[in-house]
């Protein structure tokens, strides 16, 4: 009987191939194009993501190298490393050092919660008063991880430099989300780097609170931008909301000015909601997340008085209540809606003021009154001799943004791109607002007459409002420019790479074609990137090769003398900035310090500063001893200050507050009178009996003079 078998060397017949081959042969061109698009998108996403991470890491390396080259940080002594953390930076770092040296984690927390060395004759809760949870977290990490080969100070500064990578990646992603191309993110990151002088100061003010907070702020902006996309799937929406929540919480926990930044953000969301430019549901989500985060921070900070009495919380409550009461806000014709919007705005403003005033009156809160005094005087709502307000007003950092900032930003083409994008989108936003208020938002994009209705995506509208509000803040207060300039990089790069922006421009000049937009949105940013590389890469290379060295022998000598020649429980008085360094380098007790967000501390600081006023030695001794002072440090740079003009020197502020005529030629207010005593900081150096009875000189160098106070009154 014969059988059939498969021939050797030939392929067995597979009936399924017969079915599959025709299918493969007959794949439609659309399917092939779709498959190619998926592959291209995956490849583009991978390349864009790798570029973002690479640029973030390069930025971290860049600022770390600048810090090392500027100070020769790896070669200087420990006391010099600590002195390099100037002013309030040294105060914050001291708590990291303190927690590390605690005998146990529990003891570390107890020393912070019941601190009696930061302010003499007082026990304060550092976790309630200051935003130092990041120092606590880093201390816990260092104690837990097997990294003892790395000095604690390097673990600290490398963490901050690492956060710069997070910051740059977040800016990159935000620009990418807005424009739809990672080329925009690349340009945003490069602009951030080449404009380093105006976008960050992390390399020389490492522990400053804003250097912790701003990376999380950038992440929050990117997350909100993604959240406002209309086509999010449920899982994507939940994930994005989690990102918004975590970034908002970490930002709020890191900075004492969180409530003011959140208030500005909430105002932006409020205005966009009023003009129907954001989905109502998402507006409520943003309000709830912001309020929840700030309340969590309030609990973690043991019900911090500045947060409890913040305008932000009062505003959120008012906005939600008003929204509930005025359900017909977005109905009616143009003038009806305008009238309702005006009443809505009035209701929210009045209820915010009433709620906030009631809370402050019931709880007797005055922690942030110096901020409102500063704002009041800065914008011309009355002239005051208030010492605290003038102390801020006379500092350059709290003045108007200098014009040379725009000159530097223009050299990199950033400001030109930003101004052009802003101009176009503001016009578009005004048109959209008019359309929404007129009830024409429901009209199709192109009506029967061929007229085009302008639209603005929610993410674009949010970022436009964000940049306008924070731009106003930066223009009025130079210290806040870093909130604006970093977002300026995002906004400008988005404008150059955005299909929507170029479409508005080309349609306005009747040159619109899809092909032309594709060419322009890629060619313009590429040309700018090449320009930045050609012009600024040699400059960056020079910066990274320039070597300097930390040199402050007088301060080093002072700290070493204090540590060697004074008791561990000695109490020191002096300027806020110097005493932060005294606490960090020596661990001695202070009378005052630079964290100014407490009314009683502000009063105490003004009293301690009488050492630079025209007061009698007996009065000064009595004031200092009332705070338990054992030693007072006086600085020639303050006593004979020339950095500020007349009227803004510390001694002038004290003279005016005390009702005394200021030194030097110039006008004085009519009610100021001559002081019966000479200036204390100058006269004490003559060692007259009236002074030596109360003060004994114990240390002196070219910069500092230290006196020991007599115990008797």
XYZ file of C-alpha atoms in Angstrom:
713
model
C 0.000 0.000 0.000
C 1.478 3.275 -1.004
C 1.345 6.535 1.042
C 2.040 10.147 0.313
C 4.719 12.045 2.241
C 6.312 15.436 2.143
C 9.310 15.754 -0.126
C 12.629 16.470 1.496
C 13.944 19.991 0.946
C 10.604 21.439 0.119
C 8.422 23.546 2.348
C 5.214 22.040 3.613
C 2.076 23.578 2.276
C 0.296 25.740 4.815
C -3.270 26.528 4.002
C -3.169 29.557 6.264
C -0.543 31.193 4.082
C -2.961 31.180 1.242
C -5.314 33.246 3.370
C -2.642 35.588 4.741
C -0.732 36.405 1.567
C -3.578 38.110 -0.215
C -4.252 40.152 2.903
C -0.646 41.354 3.011
C -0.671 42.094 -0.662
C -3.893 44.027 -0.401
C -3.004 46.317 2.576
C -4.485 49.689 1.756
C -2.236 52.762 1.417
C -4.053 54.317 4.393
C -3.097 51.364 6.595
C 0.516 51.607 5.523
C 0.567 55.339 6.205
C -1.027 54.786 9.619
C 1.544 52.120 10.474
C 4.343 54.445 9.412
C 2.932 57.238 11.541
C 2.844 55.009 14.620
C 6.474 53.989 14.086
C 7.485 57.602 13.495
C 5.647 58.819 16.623
C 7.262 56.124 18.755
C 10.702 56.983 17.396
C 10.109 60.715 17.859
C 8.868 60.197 21.415
C 11.939 58.106 22.274
C 14.377 60.623 20.786
C 12.558 63.553 22.415
C 12.501 61.871 25.812
C 16.196 60.974 25.655
C 17.029 64.539 24.606
C 15.052 65.936 27.565
C 16.842 63.709 30.094
C 20.242 64.442 28.516
C 19.707 68.198 28.646
C 18.532 67.988 32.251
C 21.627 66.053 33.304
C 23.897 68.398 31.353
C 22.330 71.389 33.120
C 22.991 69.779 36.508
C 26.593 69.122 35.544
C 26.929 72.682 34.231
C 25.773 74.444 37.409
C 27.724 72.013 39.620
C 30.892 72.757 37.646
C 30.311 76.520 37.882
C 29.873 76.221 41.656
C 33.056 74.172 42.026
C 35.102 76.455 39.770
C 33.866 79.625 41.432
C 34.710 78.569 45.014
C 37.152 75.663 44.534
C 34.667 74.012 46.840
C 36.413 70.655 46.974
C 39.624 72.233 48.258
C 38.432 74.664 50.959
C 38.009 73.902 54.671
C 34.685 72.893 56.191
C 34.188 76.278 57.857
C 34.746 78.000 54.497
C 32.224 75.702 52.823
C 29.670 76.637 55.460
C 30.442 80.350 55.224
C 29.798 80.143 51.470
C 26.120 79.539 52.342
C 25.424 83.230 52.853
C 22.562 84.831 54.819
C 19.386 82.719 55.146
C 20.979 79.914 53.103
C 23.250 79.207 56.059
C 20.294 79.150 58.452
C 18.441 76.512 56.434
C 21.543 74.370 55.977
C 22.205 74.518 59.733
C 19.054 72.460 60.372
C 20.254 69.783 57.948
C 23.532 69.680 59.843
C 21.744 69.711 63.208
C 19.477 66.795 62.290
C 22.440 64.764 61.010
C 24.323 65.247 64.280
C 21.338 64.352 66.476
C 21.830 61.208 68.564
C 18.690 59.648 67.038
C 15.940 60.469 64.547
C 13.496 61.043 67.395
C 15.961 63.398 69.085
C 16.432 65.227 65.785
C 12.704 65.912 65.511
C 12.480 66.976 69.170
C 15.343 69.448 68.729
C 13.513 71.026 65.787
C 10.077 71.085 67.420
C 11.413 72.461 70.725
C 14.262 74.660 69.477
C 15.749 77.103 72.003
C 18.954 78.009 70.168
C 17.637 79.888 67.131
C 16.046 82.680 69.180
C 17.422 83.343 72.636
C 15.073 83.120 75.624
C 12.430 81.492 73.425
C 11.433 77.978 72.446
C 10.118 77.850 68.892
C 8.950 75.102 66.547
C 11.252 75.204 63.509
C 8.977 72.882 61.510
C 6.085 75.275 62.111
C 7.992 78.491 61.520
C 10.183 77.554 58.543
C 9.956 75.368 55.433
C 12.734 72.904 56.299
C 11.083 69.537 55.666
C 13.416 69.108 52.699
C 16.421 69.359 55.043
C 14.809 66.802 57.351
C 14.131 64.452 54.431
C 17.702 64.726 53.132
C 19.088 64.115 56.633
C 16.934 60.993 56.969
C 18.094 59.789 53.553
C 21.757 60.360 54.372
C 21.412 58.513 57.684
C 19.622 55.601 56.000
C 21.633 55.109 52.809
C 25.113 53.496 52.696
C 26.778 56.648 51.337
C 29.071 57.663 54.190
C 31.910 57.926 51.658
C 30.170 61.119 50.450
C 30.422 64.170 52.705
C 26.999 65.422 53.910
C 27.539 68.802 52.275
C 28.042 67.181 48.864
C 24.940 65.039 49.277
C 23.031 68.252 49.961
C 24.342 70.362 47.085
C 24.218 67.526 44.558
C 20.545 67.027 45.414
C 19.868 70.680 44.611
C 21.860 70.477 41.393
C 19.936 67.293 40.558
C 16.673 69.199 40.958
C 17.885 71.489 38.177
C 17.633 68.465 35.891
C 14.000 68.053 36.992
C 13.422 71.761 36.340
C 14.814 71.683 32.804
C 12.986 68.448 31.919
C 9.710 69.949 33.171
C 10.199 73.088 31.051
C 11.049 70.902 28.074
C 7.916 68.770 28.537
C 5.636 71.794 29.043
C 6.834 73.344 25.779
C 6.515 69.998 24.007
C 2.935 69.573 25.238
C 1.955 73.048 24.094
C 3.513 72.899 20.630
C 3.279 69.197 19.799
C 6.972 68.858 18.916
C 9.979 68.089 21.111
C 12.009 70.556 19.051
C 10.185 73.255 21.023
C 11.298 71.610 24.286
C 14.890 71.524 23.051
C 14.800 75.253 22.298
C 13.194 76.024 25.684
C 15.903 74.105 27.539
C 18.715 75.762 25.565
C 17.255 79.200 26.216
C 17.066 78.384 29.935
C 20.753 77.421 29.930
C 22.188 80.312 27.911
C 20.118 82.821 29.909
C 21.317 81.293 33.202
C 21.992 84.690 34.817
C 18.297 85.534 34.539
C 16.706 82.088 34.897
C 18.396 80.685 38.008
C 20.851 81.530 40.779
C 21.191 78.042 42.205
C 24.970 77.858 41.802
C 25.605 80.592 44.388
C 22.483 80.463 46.615
C 22.095 76.697 46.848
C 19.881 76.228 49.971
C 17.535 79.105 49.092
C 13.891 77.990 49.296
C 13.108 78.952 45.710
C 15.769 76.539 44.427
C 13.823 73.723 46.065
C 10.412 75.000 45.003
C 10.813 76.135 41.386
C 11.541 72.675 39.894
C 8.258 71.404 41.387
C 6.528 74.559 40.167
C 7.705 73.791 36.617
C 6.467 70.196 36.950
C 3.098 71.512 38.122
C 2.788 73.830 35.090
C 3.586 70.932 32.734
C 1.069 68.692 34.535
C -1.686 71.330 34.423
C -0.986 71.910 30.719
C -1.463 68.203 30.082
C -4.547 68.068 32.331
C -6.229 70.775 30.235
C -5.946 68.726 27.032
C -9.481 67.869 25.887
C -8.861 64.292 24.720
C -7.472 62.650 27.873
C -8.497 59.094 28.610
C -9.710 58.288 32.167
C -6.407 56.668 33.154
C -4.386 59.550 31.697
C -6.600 62.018 33.531
C -6.106 60.281 36.893
C -2.354 60.065 36.361
C -2.150 63.735 35.394
C -4.222 64.786 38.408
C -1.826 62.827 40.627
C 1.118 64.675 39.039
C -0.627 68.030 39.623
C -1.339 67.111 43.238
C 2.174 65.843 44.087
C 3.984 68.744 42.387
C 1.667 71.329 43.982
C 2.144 69.762 47.412
C 5.957 69.635 47.132
C 6.074 73.199 45.818
C 3.908 74.426 48.697
C 5.952 72.535 51.275
C 9.260 73.949 50.014
C 8.742 77.730 50.077
C 7.378 80.176 52.628
C 5.930 82.319 49.821
C 3.811 79.418 48.520
C 0.513 81.065 49.424
C 1.264 84.175 47.340
C 2.303 82.152 44.267
C -0.765 79.932 44.606
C -2.972 83.005 44.917
C -1.637 84.332 41.605
C -2.258 80.942 39.985
C -5.775 80.775 41.396
C -6.502 84.302 40.121
C -5.413 83.214 36.650
C -7.721 80.193 36.726
C -10.530 82.397 38.078
C -10.281 84.939 35.240
C -10.113 82.208 32.593
C -13.152 80.560 34.126
C -15.062 83.847 34.125
C -14.460 84.203 30.385
C -15.345 80.558 29.717
C -11.850 79.663 28.467
C -11.405 76.592 30.686
C -13.736 73.592 31.207
C -15.795 74.147 34.377
C -15.092 70.676 35.754
C -11.339 71.120 35.440
C -11.450 74.527 37.090
C -13.028 72.992 40.192
C -10.436 70.200 40.164
C -7.615 72.765 40.149
C -9.196 74.778 42.979
C -9.697 71.662 45.107
C -6.166 70.342 44.532
C -4.576 73.705 45.355
C -6.653 74.156 48.509
C -6.054 70.566 49.646
C -2.294 70.829 49.174
C -1.989 74.099 51.059
C -4.090 72.706 53.916
C -1.906 69.584 54.112
C 1.151 71.814 54.313
C -0.593 73.845 57.015
C -1.114 70.671 59.061
C 2.490 69.533 58.536
C 3.664 72.967 59.653
C 1.647 72.712 62.866
C -1.026 75.141 61.594
C 1.391 77.831 60.489
C -0.195 81.245 61.043
C 0.811 82.652 57.626
C -1.044 79.830 55.872
C -4.096 79.971 58.140
C -4.465 83.676 57.492
C -3.528 83.544 53.811
C -5.544 85.395 51.202
C -5.251 82.314 49.009
C -7.451 80.062 51.148
C -10.003 82.837 51.623
C -10.071 83.431 47.869
C -10.583 79.751 46.998
C -13.511 79.493 49.433
C -15.030 82.700 48.052
C -14.606 81.619 44.414
C -16.254 78.235 45.023
C -19.160 79.763 46.975
C -19.752 82.475 44.353
C -19.603 79.879 41.595
C -22.293 77.856 43.345
C -24.532 80.871 43.948
C -24.288 82.348 40.443
C -25.215 79.397 38.238
C -26.499 81.614 35.417
C -23.207 83.494 35.125
C -22.525 82.246 31.576
C -25.926 82.897 30.030
C -27.427 85.930 28.343
C -26.211 88.471 25.808
C -22.938 90.385 25.867
C -23.977 93.202 28.218
C -25.933 90.899 30.524
C -22.885 88.677 30.946
C -20.614 91.672 31.517
C -22.922 92.909 34.265
C -23.069 89.474 35.880
C -19.298 89.101 35.653
C -18.814 92.440 37.383
C -21.158 91.398 40.206
C -19.423 88.018 40.403
C -16.013 89.675 40.691
C -17.321 92.095 43.315
C -18.852 89.242 45.320
C -15.622 87.216 45.278
C -13.447 90.205 46.237
C -15.688 91.321 49.092
C -16.160 87.842 50.509
C -12.400 87.186 50.299
C -11.636 90.331 52.284
C -14.363 89.596 54.848
C -13.345 85.948 55.346
C -9.639 86.773 55.537
C -10.166 89.700 57.896
C -12.377 87.593 60.166
C -9.841 84.757 60.352
C -6.998 87.134 61.179
C -9.047 88.941 63.804
C -10.282 85.760 65.502
C -6.854 84.083 65.506
C -4.868 87.334 66.062
C -2.645 86.662 63.049
C -0.028 89.265 62.053
C 2.750 87.161 60.500
C 2.358 88.513 56.953
C 1.549 92.147 57.710
C 5.048 93.229 56.621
C 4.354 91.870 53.121
C 1.186 93.952 52.752
C 2.936 97.030 54.165
C 5.649 96.531 51.546
C 3.083 96.164 48.737
C 1.142 99.197 49.936
C 4.184 101.482 49.981
C 5.697 100.031 46.793
C 2.643 100.891 44.731
C 2.276 104.356 46.210
C -0.609 103.851 48.603
C 0.906 106.126 51.231
C 4.392 106.955 52.468
C 5.575 105.268 55.614
C 8.569 105.257 57.907
C 7.845 101.671 58.830
C 11.213 100.026 59.361
C 10.239 96.590 58.005
C 8.631 97.919 54.822
C 11.577 100.212 54.078
C 14.059 97.421 54.766
C 12.537 95.557 51.813
C 12.019 98.610 49.608
C 15.662 99.628 49.884
C 16.955 96.248 48.706
C 17.670 96.013 44.986
C 16.156 92.509 44.862
C 12.750 93.947 45.811
C 12.933 96.820 43.341
C 11.663 97.008 39.774
C 13.123 94.653 37.193
C 16.153 96.428 35.639
C 16.010 97.278 31.950
C 19.314 95.503 31.280
C 17.500 92.211 31.950
C 15.642 92.674 28.659
C 18.887 93.574 26.891
C 20.437 90.257 27.975
C 17.309 88.289 27.046
C 17.213 90.004 23.654
C 20.790 88.981 22.855
C 19.684 85.342 22.874
C 16.558 86.236 20.813
C 14.398 84.974 23.689
C 12.687 88.264 24.418
C 11.885 88.948 20.755
C 10.285 85.517 20.332
C 8.445 85.884 23.635
C 7.124 89.379 22.896
C 5.921 88.323 19.426
C 4.142 85.228 20.754
C 2.615 87.204 23.612
C 1.344 89.944 21.293
C -0.338 87.490 18.915
C -1.922 85.351 21.635
C -3.166 88.355 23.633
C -5.001 89.588 20.529
C -6.364 86.079 19.958
C -7.447 85.857 23.616
C -9.279 89.196 23.430
C -11.157 87.984 20.346
C -12.006 84.682 22.068
C -13.264 86.505 25.158
C -15.500 88.702 22.993
C -16.792 85.609 21.147
C -17.542 83.799 24.403
C -19.297 86.750 26.000
C -21.303 87.314 22.818
C -22.482 83.717 22.853
C -20.777 82.929 19.535
C -18.583 80.171 20.975
C -21.037 77.583 19.645
C -20.733 78.837 16.054
C -18.824 76.411 13.755
C -15.150 77.272 13.034
C -16.132 78.525 9.591
C -19.627 79.966 9.140
C -21.687 80.224 5.953
C -20.130 83.541 5.040
C -16.630 81.991 5.219
C -15.624 83.900 8.359
C -13.196 82.081 10.626
C -13.844 81.849 14.364
C -10.631 82.094 16.411
C -10.146 79.439 19.095
C -7.642 79.155 21.928
C -6.860 75.781 23.481
C -7.313 75.594 27.284
C -3.633 74.742 27.824
C -2.554 77.707 25.720
C -4.986 80.025 27.522
C -3.711 78.867 30.913
C -0.058 79.415 30.006
C -0.883 82.808 28.510
C -2.564 83.945 31.721
C 0.260 82.434 33.781
C 2.969 84.309 31.899
C 1.060 87.617 32.064
C 0.446 87.456 35.831
C 3.927 86.268 36.762
C 5.396 88.734 34.294
C 3.666 91.552 36.191
C 5.060 90.139 39.443
C 8.597 89.993 38.020
C 8.411 93.514 36.598
C 7.387 94.875 39.992
C 9.796 92.783 42.124
C 13.127 91.701 40.667
C 13.590 88.790 43.097
C 10.554 87.080 41.574
C 11.889 87.206 38.012
C 12.979 83.549 38.146
C 9.313 82.521 38.236
C 8.785 84.385 34.968
C 11.978 84.006 32.936
C 11.961 80.214 33.082
C 8.371 80.142 31.832
C 9.309 82.751 29.244
C 11.582 80.101 27.669
C 8.627 77.692 27.476
C 6.215 80.262 26.068
C 8.586 81.685 23.452
C 9.686 78.283 22.139
C 6.057 77.157 22.002
C 5.178 80.238 19.939
C 7.882 79.506 17.368
C 6.900 75.830 17.003
C 3.126 76.091 17.308
C 0.876 75.294 14.360
C -1.863 77.478 15.870
C 0.330 80.560 16.262
C 1.772 80.344 12.755
C -1.693 79.693 11.360
C -2.951 82.932 12.927
C 0.001 84.870 11.497
C -0.144 83.422 7.973
C -3.923 83.724 7.708
C -3.684 87.355 8.773
C -1.311 88.073 5.844
C -3.153 85.681 3.470
C -0.175 83.318 3.052
C -1.558 80.261 4.807
C -0.856 76.773 3.502
C -0.303 73.636 5.614
C 3.000 72.949 3.843
C 4.290 76.448 4.567
C 3.464 76.064 8.270
C 5.378 72.765 8.424
C 8.462 74.365 6.909
C 8.361 77.456 9.142
C 7.635 75.752 12.488
C 10.691 73.527 12.097
C 13.121 75.754 10.216
C 12.824 78.820 12.504
C 13.670 76.998 15.771
C 16.477 75.046 14.071
C 18.046 78.295 12.849
C 17.795 79.796 16.354
C 19.355 76.664 17.903
C 22.258 76.916 15.447
C 22.643 80.611 16.297
C 22.688 79.875 20.045
C 25.261 77.138 19.558
C 27.494 79.319 17.406
C 27.323 82.346 19.706
C 27.082 80.861 23.200
C 28.903 77.537 23.215
C 32.353 79.272 23.364
C 31.049 81.420 26.227
C 29.788 78.388 28.148
C 33.113 76.612 27.589
C 34.988 79.668 28.921
C 32.748 79.793 32.006
C 33.412 76.150 32.761
C 37.181 76.608 32.427
C 37.419 79.811 34.500
C 38.843 79.022 37.944
C 38.429 81.141 41.072
C 38.703 80.500 44.800
C 36.682 81.267 47.925
C 38.431 83.952 49.999
C 36.925 85.475 53.145
C 39.660 85.347 55.821
C 37.984 87.837 58.178
C 34.772 85.806 58.488
C 36.754 82.568 58.843
C 38.834 84.143 61.613
C 35.685 85.353 63.394
C 33.984 81.935 63.289
C 37.091 80.137 64.517
C 37.489 82.621 67.373
C 33.850 82.211 68.450
C 34.136 78.445 68.393
C 37.358 78.423 70.422
C 36.841 81.278 72.873
C 33.168 81.435 73.829
C 30.900 79.063 75.805
C 28.611 76.780 73.779
C 25.549 78.442 75.287
C 26.732 81.995 74.628
C 24.136 84.286 73.042
C 25.208 86.445 70.072
C 23.585 89.582 68.664
C 24.328 91.213 65.319
C 23.012 91.491 61.779
C 20.549 88.861 60.584
C 22.787 87.776 57.717
C 25.899 87.265 59.837
C 24.109 85.466 62.669
C 22.845 82.791 60.272
C 26.486 81.950 59.608
C 27.276 82.044 63.345
C 24.606 79.422 64.003
C 25.790 77.187 61.165
C 29.535 77.400 61.838
C 29.577 77.543 65.653
C 26.178 76.389 66.922
C 25.897 79.368 69.275
C 22.526 80.847 70.326
C 21.178 83.819 68.346
C 19.060 86.813 69.217
C 17.692 87.159 65.662
C 18.014 85.612 62.195
C 17.012 86.213 58.536
C 13.724 84.263 58.472
C 11.594 87.375 58.773
C 8.059 85.897 58.672
C 7.246 86.444 62.357
C 6.056 89.696 63.938
C 7.844 89.259 67.275
C 11.112 88.435 65.494
C 10.790 91.556 63.337
C 10.345 93.664 66.457
C 13.326 91.979 68.086
C 15.519 92.524 65.004
C 14.711 96.233 64.965
C 15.681 96.453 68.635
C 18.967 94.579 68.111
C 19.794 96.892 65.207
C 19.879 99.834 67.614
C 23.623 99.086 67.781
C 23.776 100.998 64.467
C 21.496 103.848 65.628
C 22.160 106.983 67.689
C 21.458 105.603 71.141
C 23.194 105.788 74.518
C 25.366 102.857 75.648
C 23.070 102.268 78.606
C 20.005 101.977 76.338
C 21.752 99.630 73.919
C 23.060 97.476 76.768
C 19.607 97.276 78.309
C 18.015 96.264 74.991
C 20.594 93.579 74.265
C 20.511 92.141 77.783
C 16.722 91.890 77.576
C 17.337 89.221 74.918
C 20.008 87.486 77.012
C 22.887 88.721 74.829
C 26.431 87.836 75.929
C 28.314 89.067 72.845
C 27.510 91.578 70.124
C 29.161 91.575 66.681
C 29.386 94.861 64.806
C 30.320 95.216 61.156
C 32.044 98.223 59.619
C 30.295 97.460 56.314
C 26.978 98.343 58.011
C 28.168 101.110 60.319
C 29.847 103.004 57.454
C 27.696 101.642 54.629
C 28.034 103.186 51.183
C 26.266 100.577 49.072
C 22.873 102.269 49.397
C 22.076 105.917 48.832
C 21.159 108.264 51.661
C 17.780 107.335 53.065
C 18.232 103.635 52.351
C 21.263 102.846 54.498
C 20.378 100.754 57.525
C 21.483 103.549 59.852
C 19.175 105.970 57.984
C 16.183 103.651 58.366
C 16.874 103.393 62.095
C 17.309 107.161 62.431
C 13.979 107.850 60.712
C 12.213 105.192 62.775
C 13.667 106.760 65.939
C 12.734 110.275 64.809
C 16.363 111.399 64.319
C 17.996 113.418 61.554
C 20.022 111.312 59.100
C 23.792 111.663 58.578
C 25.306 113.544 55.671
C 24.147 116.349 53.384
C 20.579 116.187 52.170
C 17.035 116.935 53.179
C 15.293 115.594 56.274
C 11.610 115.494 57.059
C 10.509 118.484 59.200
C 9.625 116.501 62.304
C 13.014 114.725 62.552
C 15.241 116.038 65.344
C 18.955 115.732 66.164
C 19.821 112.857 68.487
C 21.451 113.735 71.832
C 23.812 110.762 71.357
C 26.423 109.912 68.688
C 26.146 106.793 66.558
C 26.727 103.808 68.825
C 28.703 101.576 66.423
C 31.210 104.363 65.765
C 31.504 105.827 69.264
C 32.056 102.475 71.001
C 35.429 102.133 69.252
C 36.793 105.083 71.229
C 36.628 102.956 74.386
C 35.243 105.796 76.518
C 34.351 104.983 80.154
C 30.633 105.413 79.447
C 30.928 102.564 76.934
C 33.567 100.343 78.566
C 31.333 100.082 81.642
C 28.893 98.047 79.605
C 30.962 96.640 76.719
C 34.411 95.025 76.675
C 36.194 94.513 73.317
C 37.245 90.854 72.949
C 37.881 90.417 69.210
C 38.688 92.676 66.290
C 39.807 92.392 62.684
C 39.423 94.532 59.570
C 35.721 93.702 59.219
C 34.271 92.694 62.592
C 34.312 93.995 66.163
C 33.078 91.744 68.984
C 32.174 93.081 72.440
C 31.286 91.177 75.553
C 28.395 92.616 77.545
C 28.682 93.286 81.254
C 26.157 91.250 83.228
C 25.097 94.184 85.396
C 22.321 96.478 84.190
